[in-house]
Each structure stands twice: as C-alpha cells, then as structure tokens.
PDB file of C-alpha atoms in Angstrom:
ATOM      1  CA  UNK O   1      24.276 -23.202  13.427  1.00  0.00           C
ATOM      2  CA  UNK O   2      27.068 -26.230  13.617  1.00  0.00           C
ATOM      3  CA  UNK O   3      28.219 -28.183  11.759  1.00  0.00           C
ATOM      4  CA  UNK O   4      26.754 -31.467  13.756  1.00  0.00           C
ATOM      5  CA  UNK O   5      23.404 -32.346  13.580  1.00  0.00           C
ATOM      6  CA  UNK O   6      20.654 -30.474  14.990  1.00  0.00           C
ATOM      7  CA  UNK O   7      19.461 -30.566  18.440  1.00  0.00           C
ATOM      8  CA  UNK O   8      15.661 -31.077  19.048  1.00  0.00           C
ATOM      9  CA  UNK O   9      15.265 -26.864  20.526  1.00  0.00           C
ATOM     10  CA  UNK O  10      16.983 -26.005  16.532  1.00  0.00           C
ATOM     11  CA  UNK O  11      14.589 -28.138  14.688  1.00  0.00           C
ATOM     12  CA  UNK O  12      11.864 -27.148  16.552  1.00  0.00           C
ATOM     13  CA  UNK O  13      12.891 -23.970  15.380  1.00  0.00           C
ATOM     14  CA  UNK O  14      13.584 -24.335  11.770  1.00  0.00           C
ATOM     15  CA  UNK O  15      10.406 -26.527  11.519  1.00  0.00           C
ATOM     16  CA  UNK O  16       8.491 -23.478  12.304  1.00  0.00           C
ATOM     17  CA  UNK O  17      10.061 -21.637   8.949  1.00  0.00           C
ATOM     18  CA  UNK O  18      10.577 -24.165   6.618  1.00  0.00           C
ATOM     19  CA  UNK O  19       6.546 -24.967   7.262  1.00  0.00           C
ATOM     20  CA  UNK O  20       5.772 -21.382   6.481  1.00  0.00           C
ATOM     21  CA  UNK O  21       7.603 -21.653   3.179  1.00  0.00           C
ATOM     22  CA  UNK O  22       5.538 -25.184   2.496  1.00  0.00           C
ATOM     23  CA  UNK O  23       2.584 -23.191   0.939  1.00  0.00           C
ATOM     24  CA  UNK O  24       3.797 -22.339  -3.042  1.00  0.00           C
ATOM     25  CA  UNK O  25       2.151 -18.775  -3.083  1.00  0.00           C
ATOM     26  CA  UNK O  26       4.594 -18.448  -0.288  1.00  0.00           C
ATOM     27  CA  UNK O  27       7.049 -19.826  -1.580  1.00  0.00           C
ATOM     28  CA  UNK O  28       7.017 -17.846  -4.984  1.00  0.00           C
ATOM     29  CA  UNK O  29       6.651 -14.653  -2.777  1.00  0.00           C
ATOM     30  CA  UNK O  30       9.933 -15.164  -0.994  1.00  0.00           C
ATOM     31  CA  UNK O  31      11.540 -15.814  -4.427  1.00  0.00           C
ATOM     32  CA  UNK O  32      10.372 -12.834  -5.945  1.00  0.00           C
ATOM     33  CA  UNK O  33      10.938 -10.444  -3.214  1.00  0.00           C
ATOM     34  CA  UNK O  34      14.680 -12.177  -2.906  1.00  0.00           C
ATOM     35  CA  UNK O  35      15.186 -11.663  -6.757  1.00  0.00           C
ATOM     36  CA  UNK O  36      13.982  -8.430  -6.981  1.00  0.00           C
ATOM     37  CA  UNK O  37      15.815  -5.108  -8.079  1.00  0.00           C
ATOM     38  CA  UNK O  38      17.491  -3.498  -5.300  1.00  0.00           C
ATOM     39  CA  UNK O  39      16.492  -6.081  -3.032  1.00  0.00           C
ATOM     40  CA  UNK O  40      12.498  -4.896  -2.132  1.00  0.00           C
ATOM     41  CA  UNK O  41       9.529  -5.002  -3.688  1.00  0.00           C
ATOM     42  CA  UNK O  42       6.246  -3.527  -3.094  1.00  0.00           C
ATOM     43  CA  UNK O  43       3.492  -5.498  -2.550  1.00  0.00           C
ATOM     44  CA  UNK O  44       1.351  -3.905  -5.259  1.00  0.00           C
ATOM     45  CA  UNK O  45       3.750  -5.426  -7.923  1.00  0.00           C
ATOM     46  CA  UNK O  46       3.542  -8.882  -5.542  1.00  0.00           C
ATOM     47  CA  UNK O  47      -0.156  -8.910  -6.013  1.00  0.00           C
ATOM     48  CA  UNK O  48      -0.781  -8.267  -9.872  1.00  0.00           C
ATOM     49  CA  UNK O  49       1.275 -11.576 -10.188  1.00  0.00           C
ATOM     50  CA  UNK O  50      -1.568 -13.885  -8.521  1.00  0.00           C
ATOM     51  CA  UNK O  51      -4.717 -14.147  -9.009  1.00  0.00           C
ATOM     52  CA  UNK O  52      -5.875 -14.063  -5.243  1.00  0.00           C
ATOM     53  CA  UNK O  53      -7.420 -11.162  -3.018  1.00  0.00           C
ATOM     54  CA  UNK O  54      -5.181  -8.113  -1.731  1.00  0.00           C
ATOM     55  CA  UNK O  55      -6.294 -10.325   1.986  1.00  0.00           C
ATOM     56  CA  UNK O  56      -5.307 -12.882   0.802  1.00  0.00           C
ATOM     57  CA  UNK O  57      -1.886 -12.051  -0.669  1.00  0.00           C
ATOM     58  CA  UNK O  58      -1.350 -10.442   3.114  1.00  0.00           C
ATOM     59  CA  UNK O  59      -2.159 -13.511   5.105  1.00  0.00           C
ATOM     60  CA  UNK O  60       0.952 -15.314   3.502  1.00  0.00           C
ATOM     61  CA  UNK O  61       3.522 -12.720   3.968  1.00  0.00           C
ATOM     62  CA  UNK O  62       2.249 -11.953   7.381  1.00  0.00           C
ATOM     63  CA  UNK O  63       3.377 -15.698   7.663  1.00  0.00           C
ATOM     64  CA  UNK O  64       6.324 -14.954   5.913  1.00  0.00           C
ATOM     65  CA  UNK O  65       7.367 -11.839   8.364  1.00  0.00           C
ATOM     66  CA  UNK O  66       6.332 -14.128  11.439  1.00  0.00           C
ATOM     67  CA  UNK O  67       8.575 -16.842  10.447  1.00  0.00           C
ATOM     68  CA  UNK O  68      11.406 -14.244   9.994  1.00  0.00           C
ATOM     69  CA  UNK O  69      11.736 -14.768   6.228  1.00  0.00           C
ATOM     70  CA  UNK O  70      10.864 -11.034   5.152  1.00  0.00           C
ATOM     71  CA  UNK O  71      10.119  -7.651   6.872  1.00  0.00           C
ATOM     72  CA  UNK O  72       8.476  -4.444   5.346  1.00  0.00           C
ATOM     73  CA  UNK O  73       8.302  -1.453   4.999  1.00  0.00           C
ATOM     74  CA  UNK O  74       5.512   0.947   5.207  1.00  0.00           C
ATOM     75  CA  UNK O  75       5.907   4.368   2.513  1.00  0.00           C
ATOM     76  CA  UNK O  76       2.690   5.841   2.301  1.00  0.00           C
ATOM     77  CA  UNK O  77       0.276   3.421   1.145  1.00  0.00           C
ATOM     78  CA  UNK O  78       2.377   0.119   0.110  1.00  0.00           C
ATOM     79  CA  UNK O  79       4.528  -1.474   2.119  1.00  0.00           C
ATOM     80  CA  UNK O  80       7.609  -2.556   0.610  1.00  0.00           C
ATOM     81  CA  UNK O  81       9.111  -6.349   1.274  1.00  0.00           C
ATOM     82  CA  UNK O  82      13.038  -7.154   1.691  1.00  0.00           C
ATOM     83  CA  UNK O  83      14.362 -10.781   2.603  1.00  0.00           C
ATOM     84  CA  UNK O  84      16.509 -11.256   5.801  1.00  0.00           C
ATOM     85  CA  UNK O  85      19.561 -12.337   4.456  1.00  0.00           C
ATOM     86  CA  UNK O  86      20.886 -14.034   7.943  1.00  0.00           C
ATOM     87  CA  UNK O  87      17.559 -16.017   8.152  1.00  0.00           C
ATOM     88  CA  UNK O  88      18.214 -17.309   4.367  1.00  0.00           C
ATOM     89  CA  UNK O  89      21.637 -18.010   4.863  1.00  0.00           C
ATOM     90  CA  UNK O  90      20.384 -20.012   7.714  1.00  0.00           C
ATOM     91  CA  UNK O  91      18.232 -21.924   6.136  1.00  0.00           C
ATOM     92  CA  UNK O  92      20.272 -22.551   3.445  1.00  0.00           C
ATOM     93  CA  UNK O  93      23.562 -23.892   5.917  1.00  0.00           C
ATOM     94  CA  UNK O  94      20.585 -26.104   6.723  1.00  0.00           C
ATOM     95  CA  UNK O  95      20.295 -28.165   3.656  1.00  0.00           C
ATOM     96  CA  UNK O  96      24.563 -27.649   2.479  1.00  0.00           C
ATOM     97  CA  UNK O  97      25.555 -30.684   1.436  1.00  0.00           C
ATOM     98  CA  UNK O  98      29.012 -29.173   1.152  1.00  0.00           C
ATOM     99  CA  UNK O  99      29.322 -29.272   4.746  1.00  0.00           C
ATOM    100  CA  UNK O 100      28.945 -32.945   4.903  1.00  0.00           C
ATOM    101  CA  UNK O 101      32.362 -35.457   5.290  1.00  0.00           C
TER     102      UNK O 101
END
C-alpha cells in the first residue's frame, strides 16, 4: 500500500477486513491468537475463554480466515490458529499516523 490515499478498489478491500474485525469476540480472538506463545493457538484454549458454543466460536474465525486475518491448522482433532503477519502489517500501515506530513 502507498503512501497517498486510498483508491476506491483498496478500500473496498480493506472495508471487507476491518468489518470482520468489527464484531468484539472477533476482535479478542485475533488478539489472543496474535499474543500467543509461539505465535498459534489452538482453538480449544480459544473457546474455554468465552462463554459461547464450540459453533459458535467457529463462525467468527471462519470470518476471521475469510478476511485473511488468521489461517489454521488441522493436528488431529484441533486446529491450531496463527495470524498473517503481512495482512496485519497491512492493516496497521493503514491507520500509521507516522506516515502522515
């Protein structure tokens, strides 16, 4: 992404994934699969900390995968969540204010 403002194909874009991070159950997932150890986390230890349905707690990272935010990892029965670091980065050259004049 430039440094100049965003052309209307790029915000379309972005739109898509900062809406998908607009829920907070979403938004606490991304933040504790980004701070976990050794970047991943399986999504037995994402589920104990809500109190929603295993469904449930798949809807929003199947959200969070489509949007490009997080992809996982299937060993044996759990799947195991990482972040994708260029997506993040991307997002966050998105809001830089060091960037600005």
């Amino acid at each position: 992404m430039g440094h100049g403002p965003l052309d209307s194909g790029q915000a379309g874009d972005l739109a898509g994934t900062f809406k998908a991070l607009g829920d907070p159950v979403r938004l606490r997932l991304l933040s504790m699969i980004v701070s976990a150890a050794d970047g991943e986390i399986c999504v037995c230890d994402l589920s104990e900390a809500f109190p929603l349905t295993g469904p449930t707690i798949s809807h929003h990272l199947r959200i969070l995968r489509e949007a490009g935010l997080v992809h996982g990892a299937r060993r044996g029965t759990w799947v195991y969540y990482r972040a994708v670091p260029g997506e993040l980065t991307r997002l966050a050259g998105v809001l830089d204010t060091a960037r600005l004049p």
